[in-house]
Coordinates of C-alpha atoms in Angstrom, one line a residue:
M1 CA 12.3 2.5 -12.1
Q2 CA 8.9 1.5 -11.8
K3 CA 7.8 0.2 -8.1
S4 CA 4.1 -0.3 -7.9
G5 CA 1.9 -1.6 -5.1
R6 CA -1.1 -1.0 -3.3
S7 CA -2.8 -3.0 -0.7
A8 CA -4.6 -6.0 -1.4
V9 CA -8.7 -6.3 -1.0
R10 CA -9.4 -8.9 1.5
R11 CA -12.2 -11.4 0.8
V12 CA -15.1 -9.9 2.7
L13 CA -18.7 -8.8 1.4
I14 CA -21.2 -6.7 3.1
V15 CA -24.6 -5.8 2.1
G16 CA -25.1 -2.0 2.4
V17 CA -27.1 1.1 0.9
A18 CA -24.7 4.1 -0.3
T19 CA -26.2 7.1 0.9
V20 CA -26.2 9.7 -1.3
L21 CA -25.5 13.5 -0.2
V22 CA -25.5 16.8 -1.6
A23 CA -22.4 19.1 -1.8
V24 CA -22.5 22.7 -0.7
D25 CA -23.0 23.6 -4.5
G26 CA -25.8 20.9 -4.8
I27 CA -24.0 18.3 -6.8
A28 CA -25.2 14.8 -5.7
L29 CA -22.8 12.1 -5.0
A30 CA -22.9 8.4 -4.7
G31 CA -21.1 6.6 -2.2
V32 CA -20.6 8.6 0.8
V33 CA -20.9 6.2 4.1
S34 CA -24.2 6.8 6.3
S35 CA -23.8 9.3 9.1
D36 CA -26.0 6.8 11.1
P37 CA -23.4 4.9 13.9
G38 CA -22.8 1.3 13.5
V39 CA -23.0 -1.4 15.9
S40 CA -19.7 -1.2 17.7
P41 CA -18.1 -1.6 21.1
S42 CA -17.2 1.1 23.4
F43 CA -13.6 1.4 25.5
N44 CA -13.2 3.1 28.9
G45 CA -10.0 5.1 27.7
P46 CA -9.0 7.0 24.6
V47 CA -8.5 5.0 21.4
Y48 CA -5.1 6.3 19.5
A49 CA -5.1 4.1 16.4
V50 CA -7.5 1.6 14.4
T51 CA -7.2 -0.3 11.4
Y52 CA -9.0 -3.1 9.6
R53 CA -7.7 -6.7 8.2
G54 CA -10.4 -8.1 6.4
G55 CA -13.5 -7.9 8.5
T56 CA -11.7 -7.4 11.8
V57 CA -11.3 -4.2 13.4
Y58 CA -8.2 -3.8 15.4
V59 CA -7.6 -1.0 17.9
G60 CA -4.8 0.3 20.7
G61 CA -4.6 3.1 23.1
N62 CA -4.9 3.6 26.8
F63 CA -8.3 1.6 27.9
T64 CA -8.4 -1.4 30.0
S65 CA -11.9 -2.7 29.0
A66 CA -14.0 -2.8 26.4
N67 CA -18.1 -2.6 26.6
A68 CA -19.5 -5.1 23.7
G69 CA -23.6 -5.6 24.5
G70 CA -23.7 -4.2 27.6
K71 CA -20.9 -6.4 29.1
N72 CA -17.7 -4.8 30.4
V73 CA -14.7 -7.2 29.4
A74 CA -10.7 -6.8 30.1
R75 CA -8.8 -5.8 26.8
T76 CA -5.6 -3.9 28.1
R77 CA -5.0 -1.3 25.6
L78 CA -5.0 -3.9 22.1
A79 CA -8.4 -5.4 21.3
A80 CA -10.0 -6.7 18.0
F81 CA -14.1 -7.0 16.8
D82 CA -15.8 -7.8 14.2
A83 CA -16.3 -4.9 12.1
R84 CA -20.2 -5.7 11.1
T85 CA -21.4 -7.0 13.9
G86 CA -19.2 -5.0 16.6
A87 CA -19.1 -8.3 18.4
L88 CA -15.8 -8.4 20.6
L89 CA -13.3 -10.8 19.3
D90 CA -11.1 -12.9 21.6
W91 CA -8.1 -11.1 20.8
Q92 CA -6.5 -10.2 24.0
P93 CA -2.7 -9.1 23.9
A94 CA -1.7 -6.9 26.5
A95 CA 0.6 -3.6 26.3
D96 CA 1.5 -2.2 29.4
A97 CA 1.8 1.2 28.1
N98 CA -0.2 3.4 25.5
V99 CA -0.4 1.8 21.7
R100 CA -0.2 4.8 19.5
A101 CA 0.0 3.6 16.1
L102 CA -1.3 0.3 14.0
A103 CA -0.7 -1.8 10.9
V104 CA -1.5 -4.9 9.4
A105 CA 0.6 -7.2 6.7
G106 CA -1.1 -10.6 6.2
D107 CA -1.4 -12.5 9.4
T108 CA 0.5 -10.2 11.7
V109 CA -0.6 -6.8 13.7
Y110 CA 2.0 -4.5 14.3
A111 CA 1.8 -2.3 17.1
A112 CA 3.7 1.1 18.2
G113 CA 3.9 3.2 21.4
D114 CA 4.8 3.8 24.9
F115 CA 4.9 0.3 25.9
D116 CA 8.1 -2.1 27.5
H117 CA 5.9 -5.2 27.5
I118 CA 3.3 -7.0 25.5
N119 CA 1.8 -10.2 27.0
G120 CA 4.2 -9.5 30.0
I121 CA 7.4 -10.5 27.4
R122 CA 9.8 -7.6 26.8
R123 CA 8.6 -5.5 23.5
D124 CA 10.2 -1.9 23.7
A125 CA 7.7 0.0 22.0
L126 CA 7.7 -1.9 18.9
A127 CA 5.9 -5.6 18.7
G128 CA 4.6 -8.1 16.0
I129 CA 1.3 -10.1 17.1
S130 CA -0.3 -12.6 15.2
A131 CA -3.9 -11.5 13.8
V132 CA -5.2 -14.5 15.1
S133 CA -4.1 -15.9 18.1
G134 CA -2.6 -12.6 19.9
A135 CA 0.8 -14.1 20.4
L136 CA 3.9 -12.3 19.9
T137 CA 6.2 -12.9 16.6
P138 CA 9.5 -13.4 17.2
M139 CA 10.2 -9.8 15.9
R140 CA 12.1 -8.1 18.6
H141 CA 13.7 -4.6 18.7
T142 CA 15.0 -2.1 21.4
V143 CA 13.5 1.4 19.5
A144 CA 15.5 4.4 21.3
G145 CA 12.3 7.2 21.4
Q146 CA 8.7 7.3 21.1
P147 CA 7.2 5.6 17.9
S148 CA 4.0 7.2 16.8
A149 CA 3.2 6.2 13.1
L150 CA 3.4 2.7 11.4
V151 CA 2.5 2.0 7.5
T152 CA 3.3 -1.0 5.2
G153 CA 4.6 -1.9 1.5
S154 CA 7.1 -3.0 -0.3
G155 CA 7.9 -5.6 2.0
R156 CA 8.4 -3.4 4.8
L157 CA 7.2 -1.8 8.0
Y158 CA 8.1 1.9 8.2
L159 CA 8.3 3.7 11.6
G160 CA 8.0 7.4 12.1
G161 CA 8.1 9.0 15.5
R162 CA 10.8 11.3 17.7
I163 CA 13.7 8.2 17.4
T164 CA 17.3 8.2 17.7
G165 CA 18.1 4.8 17.4
V166 CA 17.2 0.9 16.8
D167 CA 19.0 -1.7 18.2
G168 CA 22.2 0.4 18.7
W169 CA 22.3 1.8 15.0
P170 CA 21.4 5.0 14.7
R171 CA 17.9 6.1 13.0
T172 CA 16.6 9.9 13.2
N173 CA 13.2 9.7 13.1
L174 CA 12.5 7.4 10.7
A175 CA 13.1 3.6 10.7
A176 CA 12.3 0.3 8.3
F177 CA 12.1 -3.3 9.5
D178 CA 11.8 -6.5 6.8
L179 CA 8.4 -8.0 6.6
A180 CA 9.3 -11.4 5.9
T181 CA 12.5 -11.6 8.6
G182 CA 11.6 -8.5 11.2
E183 CA 15.0 -7.6 10.6
L184 CA 16.1 -3.9 11.0
D185 CA 16.4 -2.6 7.5
E186 CA 19.2 -0.4 6.1
W187 CA 16.2 2.1 5.1
A188 CA 17.2 5.3 7.0
P189 CA 16.1 8.6 5.6
S190 CA 16.3 11.2 8.8
T191 CA 14.4 14.4 10.1
D192 CA 15.4 17.1 11.9
D193 CA 12.2 16.6 14.4
A194 CA 9.2 14.2 14.9
V195 CA 7.5 12.5 12.2
T196 CA 4.1 12.3 13.4
A197 CA 2.4 10.7 10.0
L198 CA 3.3 8.1 7.2
A199 CA 1.4 7.0 4.5
Y200 CA 2.3 4.7 1.3
A201 CA 2.1 5.0 -2.2
P202 CA 4.0 3.4 -4.6
Q203 CA 7.5 4.1 -4.9
R204 CA 7.2 6.7 -2.1
I205 CA 6.3 6.8 1.8
Y206 CA 5.1 10.5 2.3
V207 CA 6.3 11.6 5.7
G208 CA 4.7 14.5 7.7
G209 CA 5.2 16.1 11.1
R210 CA 6.9 18.7 13.1
F211 CA 10.4 18.8 10.7
H212 CA 11.7 21.6 8.6
K213 CA 14.3 19.4 6.8
T214 CA 14.4 15.9 5.7
N215 CA 18.0 14.3 5.0
G216 CA 19.1 17.5 5.5
I217 CA 17.4 19.2 2.9
S218 CA 15.5 22.5 3.7
S219 CA 12.9 22.7 1.2
T220 CA 10.8 20.0 2.8
L221 CA 9.0 21.7 5.8
R222 CA 6.7 19.7 7.6
L223 CA 5.9 16.8 4.6
S224 CA 8.2 15.0 2.3
A225 CA 8.3 12.0 -0.1
V226 CA 11.1 9.5 0.3
D227 CA 11.8 6.3 -2.1
T228 CA 10.6 3.3 -0.8
Q229 CA 13.6 1.2 -1.6
T230 CA 16.4 3.8 -0.6
G231 CA 15.0 6.4 1.6
V232 CA 16.3 8.8 -0.9
L233 CA 14.3 12.4 -0.8
D234 CA 12.1 12.7 -4.1
R235 CA 13.2 16.1 -4.9
T236 CA 9.9 16.2 -7.7
F237 CA 7.6 16.7 -4.4
V238 CA 7.5 20.0 -2.5
A239 CA 4.5 20.7 -0.6
K240 CA 5.6 23.2 2.5
P241 CA 2.0 22.7 4.5
V242 CA 1.4 26.0 6.7
S243 CA 1.3 24.1 10.1
Q244 CA 1.8 20.5 11.3
V245 CA 1.4 17.8 9.9
F246 CA -1.2 15.3 12.4
A247 CA -2.0 12.6 9.6
L248 CA -1.8 11.5 6.1
A249 CA -3.7 9.6 3.6
A250 CA -2.5 8.8 0.0
D251 CA -4.3 7.5 -3.2
E252 CA -3.3 7.7 -7.4
A253 CA -4.1 11.0 -7.3
G254 CA -1.7 12.5 -4.4
V255 CA -1.9 13.0 -0.4
Y256 CA -3.9 14.4 1.5
A257 CA -3.0 15.8 5.0
A258 CA -4.6 16.7 7.8
L259 CA -3.1 20.0 9.7
G260 CA -2.9 21.7 13.2
G261 CA -2.2 25.4 13.4
Q262 CA -4.3 28.3 13.3
G263 CA -7.5 26.6 13.1
G264 CA -7.0 22.9 11.1
R265 CA -6.9 22.3 7.4
A266 CA -7.5 19.4 5.6
V267 CA -5.2 20.0 2.5
A268 CA -5.3 17.6 -1.1
Y269 CA -2.0 17.8 -3.0
T270 CA -0.6 16.5 -6.2
R271 CA 2.1 14.1 -6.4
T272 CA 4.0 16.8 -7.0
G273 CA 3.0 18.8 -3.9
Q274 CA 0.3 21.2 -5.9
T275 CA -2.3 22.1 -3.9
R276 CA -5.6 20.8 -5.5
W277 CA -8.1 22.1 -2.5
T278 CA -8.1 23.4 0.9
R279 CA -10.5 23.0 3.9
V280 CA -10.4 24.9 7.0
F281 CA -12.0 24.1 10.3
D282 CA -11.8 26.1 13.7
G283 CA -9.8 23.4 15.4
D284 CA -7.4 21.0 14.6
A285 CA -7.5 18.4 12.1
Q286 CA -5.8 15.3 13.2
A287 CA -7.0 12.4 11.0
I288 CA -7.6 12.1 7.3
A289 CA -8.7 8.8 5.4
T290 CA -10.1 8.1 1.7
L291 CA -13.1 6.0 0.7
G292 CA -14.3 5.9 -3.1
G293 CA -13.3 9.5 -3.9
I294 CA -14.5 10.9 -0.8
T295 CA -11.9 12.5 1.8
Y296 CA -13.1 11.9 5.6
V297 CA -11.3 14.3 8.0
G298 CA -11.5 14.5 11.7
G299 CA -10.3 16.2 14.4
H300 CA -11.1 18.4 17.8
F301 CA -13.0 21.0 15.4
D302 CA -16.7 21.9 15.6
R303 CA -17.1 24.2 12.4
A304 CA -16.1 23.9 9.2
C305 CA -15.4 27.2 7.5
T306 CA -17.3 28.0 4.2
T307 CA -14.0 29.7 2.9
T308 CA -10.6 29.1 3.7
N309 CA -9.8 32.5 5.6
N310 CA -10.3 32.4 9.3
G311 CA -9.3 34.4 12.5
V312 CA -6.5 34.9 14.9
K313 CA -7.9 31.9 17.5
G314 CA -9.0 29.4 14.2
Q315 CA -12.4 30.9 14.3
C316 CA -14.1 30.9 11.0
T317 CA -14.4 34.5 9.8
D318 CA -16.8 34.2 6.8
G319 CA -19.3 32.2 8.1
S320 CA -19.3 28.5 8.8
V321 CA -21.3 25.2 9.4
D322 CA -21.8 22.7 12.2
R323 CA -19.1 19.8 12.1
G324 CA -18.6 18.4 14.9
K325 CA -15.2 16.3 14.9
L326 CA -16.1 14.6 11.7
A327 CA -16.5 15.8 8.1
A328 CA -16.4 14.8 4.3
V329 CA -14.9 16.3 1.2
D330 CA -15.4 15.7 -2.1
A331 CA -12.9 15.0 -4.9
Q332 CA -12.9 18.5 -6.1
G333 CA -13.1 20.2 -2.3
N334 CA -16.4 20.7 -1.8
L335 CA -17.3 20.1 1.7
L336 CA -20.2 17.4 2.4
Q337 CA -23.5 17.6 4.6
W338 CA -21.8 14.4 6.1
S339 CA -22.2 15.5 9.7
P340 CA -22.6 12.6 12.3
K341 CA -21.5 14.8 15.1
A342 CA -19.6 14.1 17.9
N343 CA -18.5 15.5 21.6
G344 CA -15.3 15.9 23.2
V345 CA -12.8 18.1 23.3
A346 CA -9.9 15.8 21.6
G347 CA -12.6 14.4 19.5
T348 CA -11.3 12.1 16.3
R349 CA -8.1 11.3 16.5
Q350 CA -7.4 8.6 13.6
L351 CA -9.5 7.4 11.2
A352 CA -9.1 4.1 8.9
T353 CA -10.9 3.1 6.0
S354 CA -12.1 -0.4 4.4
T355 CA -12.5 -0.7 0.7
A356 CA -14.2 -3.9 0.9
L357 CA -16.6 -3.2 3.5
G358 CA -17.4 0.5 2.1
S359 CA -16.8 1.5 5.7
I360 CA -14.9 4.1 7.9
S361 CA -13.8 3.8 11.6
A362 CA -13.0 6.6 13.8
V363 CA -11.2 6.5 17.5
G364 CA -10.4 9.3 19.9
D365 CA -12.0 10.6 23.2
F366 CA -15.4 11.7 22.1
T367 CA -18.2 9.6 23.8
Q368 CA -21.1 10.5 21.8
V369 CA -21.9 10.6 18.4
G370 CA -25.0 12.1 17.7
P371 CA -27.9 11.1 19.9
L372 CA -26.1 7.5 20.4
T373 CA -23.6 6.8 23.1
R374 CA -20.2 5.8 21.3
K375 CA -16.9 5.9 23.5
R376 CA -14.0 6.3 21.7
Y377 CA -14.7 4.1 18.7
V378 CA -17.5 4.4 15.8
S379 CA -17.8 2.9 12.1
F380 CA -20.1 4.1 9.4
A381 CA -21.0 2.0 6.5
G382 CA -22.8 2.0 3.6
G383 CA -20.6 2.9 1.2
S384 CA -19.8 0.9 -2.1
P385 CA -18.1 -1.9 -1.2
T386 CA -15.9 -3.8 -3.0
P387 CA -17.5 -7.1 -4.4
E388 CA -16.2 -10.2 -2.9
K389 CA -13.4 -11.9 -5.1
D390 CA -10.3 -14.4 -5.0
T391 CA -8.0 -12.0 -6.5
P392 CA -7.5 -7.9 -6.0
T393 CA -8.8 -5.9 -8.6
N394 CA -7.3 -2.7 -10.3
D395 CA -3.6 -3.6 -8.3
F396 CA -0.4 -4.3 -9.1
V397 CA -0.2 -7.9 -7.7
A398 CA 3.5 -8.1 -8.6
S399 CA 6.1 -5.6 -8.8
Y400 CA 10.0 -6.4 -8.8
N401 CA 12.9 -3.9 -9.6
F402 CA 15.8 -6.4 -8.1
D403 CA 17.2 -3.7 -6.0
T404 CA 16.8 -5.5 -3.0
T405 CA 17.2 -9.0 -2.1
I406 CA 16.4 -10.8 0.9
A407 CA 18.5 -13.3 0.9
D408 CA 20.7 -14.7 -2.0
G409 CA 18.9 -15.4 -4.6
T410 CA 15.6 -13.8 -3.0
F411 CA 14.1 -10.7 -4.5
D412 CA 11.4 -9.1 -2.8
D413 CA 8.2 -7.8 -4.1
G414 CA 7.4 -4.1 -4.3
S415 CA 3.8 -4.6 -4.8
G416 CA 3.2 -5.5 -1.1
H417 CA 1.6 -8.6 -1.8
S418 CA 5.0 -10.6 -0.8
H419 CA 5.4 -12.9 -3.9
L420 CA 8.8 -13.3 -3.5
L421 CA 11.1 -14.6 -6.4
R422 CA 13.6 -17.1 -5.8
A423 CA 16.1 -18.6 -8.1
V424 CA 16.1 -22.1 -9.0
T425 CA 19.4 -23.0 -11.2
R426 CA 21.1 -25.5 -12.9
N427 CA 24.6 -26.2 -13.9
G428 CA 26.1 -23.9 -11.4
A429 CA 23.9 -21.0 -13.0
R430 CA 23.6 -18.2 -10.4
P431 CA 21.8 -14.4 -10.5
V432 CA 24.2 -11.4 -11.7
M433 CA 23.5 -8.1 -10.6
T434 CA 24.4 -5.2 -13.1
P435 CA 23.8 -1.7 -12.7
H436 CA 20.9 -0.2 -14.0
G437 CA 19.9 3.6 -13.2
N438 CA 19.5 4.4 -9.8
G439 CA 19.6 0.6 -8.7
Q440 CA 20.3 -3.1 -10.5
A441 CA 19.1 -5.6 -13.2
L442 CA 19.8 -8.8 -13.2
T443 CA 21.6 -10.8 -15.7
F444 CA 20.7 -14.4 -16.9
P445 CA 23.2 -16.6 -18.4
A446 CA 25.0 -15.9 -21.8
K447 CA 24.0 -17.9 -25.0
C448 CA 25.0 -21.4 -25.0
T449 CA 23.8 -24.7 -26.6
G450 CA 24.2 -28.2 -25.1
P451 CA 23.2 -30.2 -22.1
T452 CA 25.7 -28.6 -19.6
C453 CA 24.6 -24.9 -20.3
P454 CA 23.7 -23.2 -17.0
R455 CA 20.4 -22.4 -16.6
L456 CA 18.4 -19.7 -14.4
V457 CA 15.0 -19.2 -13.7
L458 CA 13.0 -16.7 -10.7
Q459 CA 9.8 -18.6 -9.6
A460 CA 7.1 -17.1 -7.0
A461 CA 4.8 -19.5 -5.1
D462 CA 1.7 -20.7 -6.7
T463 CA -0.5 -18.1 -5.9
A464 CA -4.2 -17.0 -7.2
D465 CA -3.4 -13.5 -7.0
L466 CA -2.0 -13.9 -10.1
N467 CA -4.4 -15.5 -11.8
P468 CA -6.4 -12.6 -13.6
G469 CA -9.2 -15.0 -14.9
S470 CA -10.9 -12.9 -17.9
R471 CA -10.2 -9.2 -16.4
P472 CA -8.4 -6.9 -17.5
L473 CA -4.6 -7.5 -17.3
R474 CA -1.2 -5.7 -18.1
Y475 CA 1.9 -7.0 -17.1
G476 CA 5.6 -5.8 -18.5
A477 CA 9.7 -5.7 -17.7
A478 CA 12.4 -3.6 -18.9
V479 CA 14.8 -5.7 -21.0
L480 CA 18.6 -5.4 -22.6
L481 CA 19.5 -8.3 -25.1
A482 CA 21.9 -8.3 -27.2
A483 CA 22.0 -9.4 -30.9
A484 CA 24.6 -12.3 -30.3
G485 CA 22.0 -13.5 -27.2
T486 CA 19.3 -14.1 -29.3
A487 CA 17.4 -18.0 -30.0
S488 CA 14.4 -19.2 -31.2
V489 CA 12.4 -18.4 -28.1
E490 CA 13.5 -16.7 -24.9
N491 CA 11.0 -16.5 -22.1
I492 CA 11.0 -13.0 -20.2
L493 CA 8.3 -13.8 -18.0
Q494 CA 5.6 -16.6 -17.9
K495 CA 2.4 -17.5 -15.9
G496 CA 0.8 -20.8 -16.5
H497 CA 0.9 -23.4 -19.2
S498 CA -0.9 -23.5 -22.9
A499 CA -2.6 -26.7 -21.6
G500 CA -4.3 -26.9 -17.9
G501 CA -5.5 -23.6 -16.9
G502 CA -4.1 -21.3 -19.4
Q503 CA -1.3 -18.7 -19.6
Y504 CA 0.0 -15.4 -19.9
T505 CA 3.7 -14.5 -21.3
L506 CA 6.1 -12.3 -22.6
Q507 CA 8.9 -13.6 -24.6
V508 CA 11.7 -12.8 -27.7
D509 CA 10.9 -14.7 -30.5
G510 CA 13.7 -15.9 -32.9
V511 CA 17.1 -15.0 -33.8
S512 CA 15.8 -11.5 -35.5
G513 CA 14.8 -10.5 -31.6
R514 CA 11.1 -9.5 -31.7
P515 CA 9.2 -9.4 -28.6
S516 CA 5.6 -11.0 -28.2
C517 CA 2.9 -11.1 -25.8
G518 CA 1.1 -14.7 -25.6
L519 CA -2.4 -15.6 -24.0
G520 CA -4.0 -18.8 -23.6
G521 CA -7.0 -19.7 -22.2
Q522 CA -7.8 -22.4 -19.6
D523 CA -10.3 -24.4 -22.0
E524 CA -7.9 -23.6 -24.9
T525 CA -4.7 -25.0 -26.5
V526 CA -4.1 -22.5 -28.7
V527 CA -2.0 -19.5 -27.7
H528 CA -3.0 -16.2 -29.2
R529 CA 0.2 -13.7 -29.9
A530 CA 0.6 -10.0 -30.8
R531 CA 4.1 -9.6 -32.3
S532 CA 6.2 -6.5 -32.1
R533 CA 8.1 -6.4 -35.8
E534 CA 10.5 -4.8 -34.5
S535 CA 13.6 -6.2 -33.2
I536 CA 14.8 -5.3 -29.6
A537 CA 18.1 -7.2 -29.9
D538 CA 20.3 -4.2 -30.0
G539 CA 21.9 -4.1 -26.4
E540 CA 19.8 -1.4 -25.3
W541 CA 17.4 -0.9 -22.6
H542 CA 13.4 -1.4 -24.0
S543 CA 10.4 -1.2 -21.8
L544 CA 8.1 -4.4 -22.5
E545 CA 4.1 -4.2 -21.7
C546 CA 1.5 -6.6 -22.8
R547 CA -2.3 -5.3 -22.3
R548 CA -5.3 -7.3 -22.5
T549 CA -8.6 -5.5 -22.5
G550 CA -11.6 -7.7 -23.4
P551 CA -11.2 -8.7 -26.6
T552 CA -8.3 -7.2 -27.5
L553 CA -4.6 -8.3 -26.7
S554 CA -1.4 -5.6 -27.4
I555 CA 2.2 -5.6 -27.3
V556 CA 3.9 -1.9 -26.4
V557 CA 7.4 -1.4 -27.0
D558 CA 8.8 2.0 -25.6
D559 CA 5.4 3.1 -24.9
Q560 CA 4.4 2.9 -28.5
V561 CA 1.8 0.0 -29.8
R562 CA 3.6 -2.4 -32.1
A563 CA 0.6 -5.1 -32.9
S564 CA -2.7 -5.8 -31.5
I565 CA -4.7 -9.0 -32.1
A566 CA -8.5 -10.1 -31.3
V567 CA -8.6 -12.5 -28.3
P568 CA -12.1 -14.2 -27.1
V569 CA -13.9 -12.1 -24.8
E570 CA -14.7 -15.0 -22.3
L571 CA -10.6 -16.1 -22.3
S572 CA -9.6 -16.5 -18.8
V573 CA -6.7 -17.9 -17.1
Q574 CA -6.5 -19.9 -14.1
S575 CA -3.2 -21.5 -13.7
N576 CA -1.7 -23.3 -10.5
V577 CA 1.2 -23.0 -12.1
P578 CA 3.9 -20.9 -10.8
F579 CA 4.7 -17.0 -12.0
R580 CA 8.2 -17.2 -13.2
V581 CA 10.9 -15.0 -14.6
G582 CA 13.9 -15.8 -17.4
G583 CA 12.6 -19.1 -18.5
K584 CA 9.8 -22.1 -18.4
D585 CA 11.7 -23.6 -15.6
A586 CA 15.3 -24.7 -15.0
S587 CA 15.2 -27.7 -17.3
A588 CA 17.9 -28.1 -20.4
A589 CA 14.8 -27.0 -22.7
N590 CA 13.8 -23.8 -20.4
E591 CA 13.5 -21.4 -23.5
Q592 CA 16.1 -19.1 -21.3
F593 CA 16.6 -15.5 -21.6
H594 CA 20.0 -14.5 -22.4
G595 CA 19.8 -10.7 -21.7
S596 CA 19.1 -8.5 -18.4
V597 CA 15.7 -7.5 -16.6
D598 CA 14.8 -4.8 -14.4
D599 CA 11.0 -3.9 -13.4
V600 CA 9.1 -6.5 -13.7
W601 CA 5.3 -6.0 -12.7
V602 CA 1.8 -7.5 -13.3
H603 CA -1.4 -5.4 -13.1
I604 CA -4.8 -7.0 -12.8
G605 CA -8.0 -5.3 -13.1

């Protein structure tokens, strides 16, 4: 079943000029960040973790002070500063031991590491911290072992490390927590050795480390993929890296791994685990991140090998070029000329990127980058920033598979945007879950006439994220409808109304059971509708999709375009009416859907 989602693009704008570099084979590439370090604070001890939240950078490690503008300021293993100016912010939670991993979701910064207390309050190795005030959230757990990796997505905080249990419940190196409640989740895949890296992708958590088995399966050497909802091993992904995985990053093309071993390697894998490219270095690759189609690699290497061959001690045997602790690789695996040249032995420990800012951050043990002093943190800007927008672009902004409920009648948003669906009922209606595929679907009330009929609709809070404006729009669902369940109009999903902001809809029209897609603009009273000529009211599952691209609206049934109509290219949907599934509302005339629904999704951009 479809479960898709990416992190939301924050409302940030930065002015920058993209640096154009040349690959080793002479191909010019735009969008690589500048190799000149930006203005940033320094730290008096190692920095192990870094993450962005909009225009703010958060770091964690084993430092006790930060230096900004020539002034030392107390910061105990956690700090935050402006990503553009380097100005230190008044965010200063204090940890009593190492912070090894950070992640952000909404207004919360999550920290994991060796600590027992944050702000003098008991927090055993894991804490949620307000991204604004630095105060602790109520989330509190006892973690047996040493966490080392965090990632968020699908409404969860995922944790990896060398772990044996959480709150007395057995967990073998992996665990997850509900972002809405902070409670321990049932998600519990296992590995036979430490997990050192996690990366989120739609439907998958990539897991990397020292292990040889995931969920007891021996084909998962050091790198595997598990389902975001169930933790079940994804057997379609088989990679088998040659040495320990220190770091991971993921995008639509697949997953990127930073490896240690004999020298170090950065490897790009497809979604099935096939190797796309490999770059070899004379020391461990310990950090990896992607931005604008470029992969950035960090570690304690000093040189990049010109081929994939190296010797028993990691030295390059067929030639090399200087790449002090930092390097960049294009989408085809070509080594780029980008070379800021950091110093130190341990070098770069972690990288983070901001698509909105067009920048990257590196942390570790270095004290100098190029000719400039940059103690343990450095940033590079000048990539192609994402323009300021009110809504995410090129993103699944909502995704519901109905396999996970947070509370009775409340369903998780798998896109990671936290647009929860809540049941609104009338006349005793309630959500009924039925098996579908490897999970479950939601069945709405049966066909009924009269004022006492049960009515059920699922509704998300009003949010601008689900308004596409005039941008490309796709949305859809898997549906099952019997011939006996058809009516004049049955609403599968809808955002907005035809008057006041516009709307987009997916519905079934008439007793014949033919699906249609509707689109109305904020300044229009007419609804443009693309109708399929084929019925879906046959008691079988069908995938339905609506596509708006510029002047065209199409309906797609079971991956086949069934009808297309013209729509005004300037048509814009900007509605403050909530997103709903199964009906327009819970009233007696709500155009109730009388079948089953699964895998509801909305993609904008």
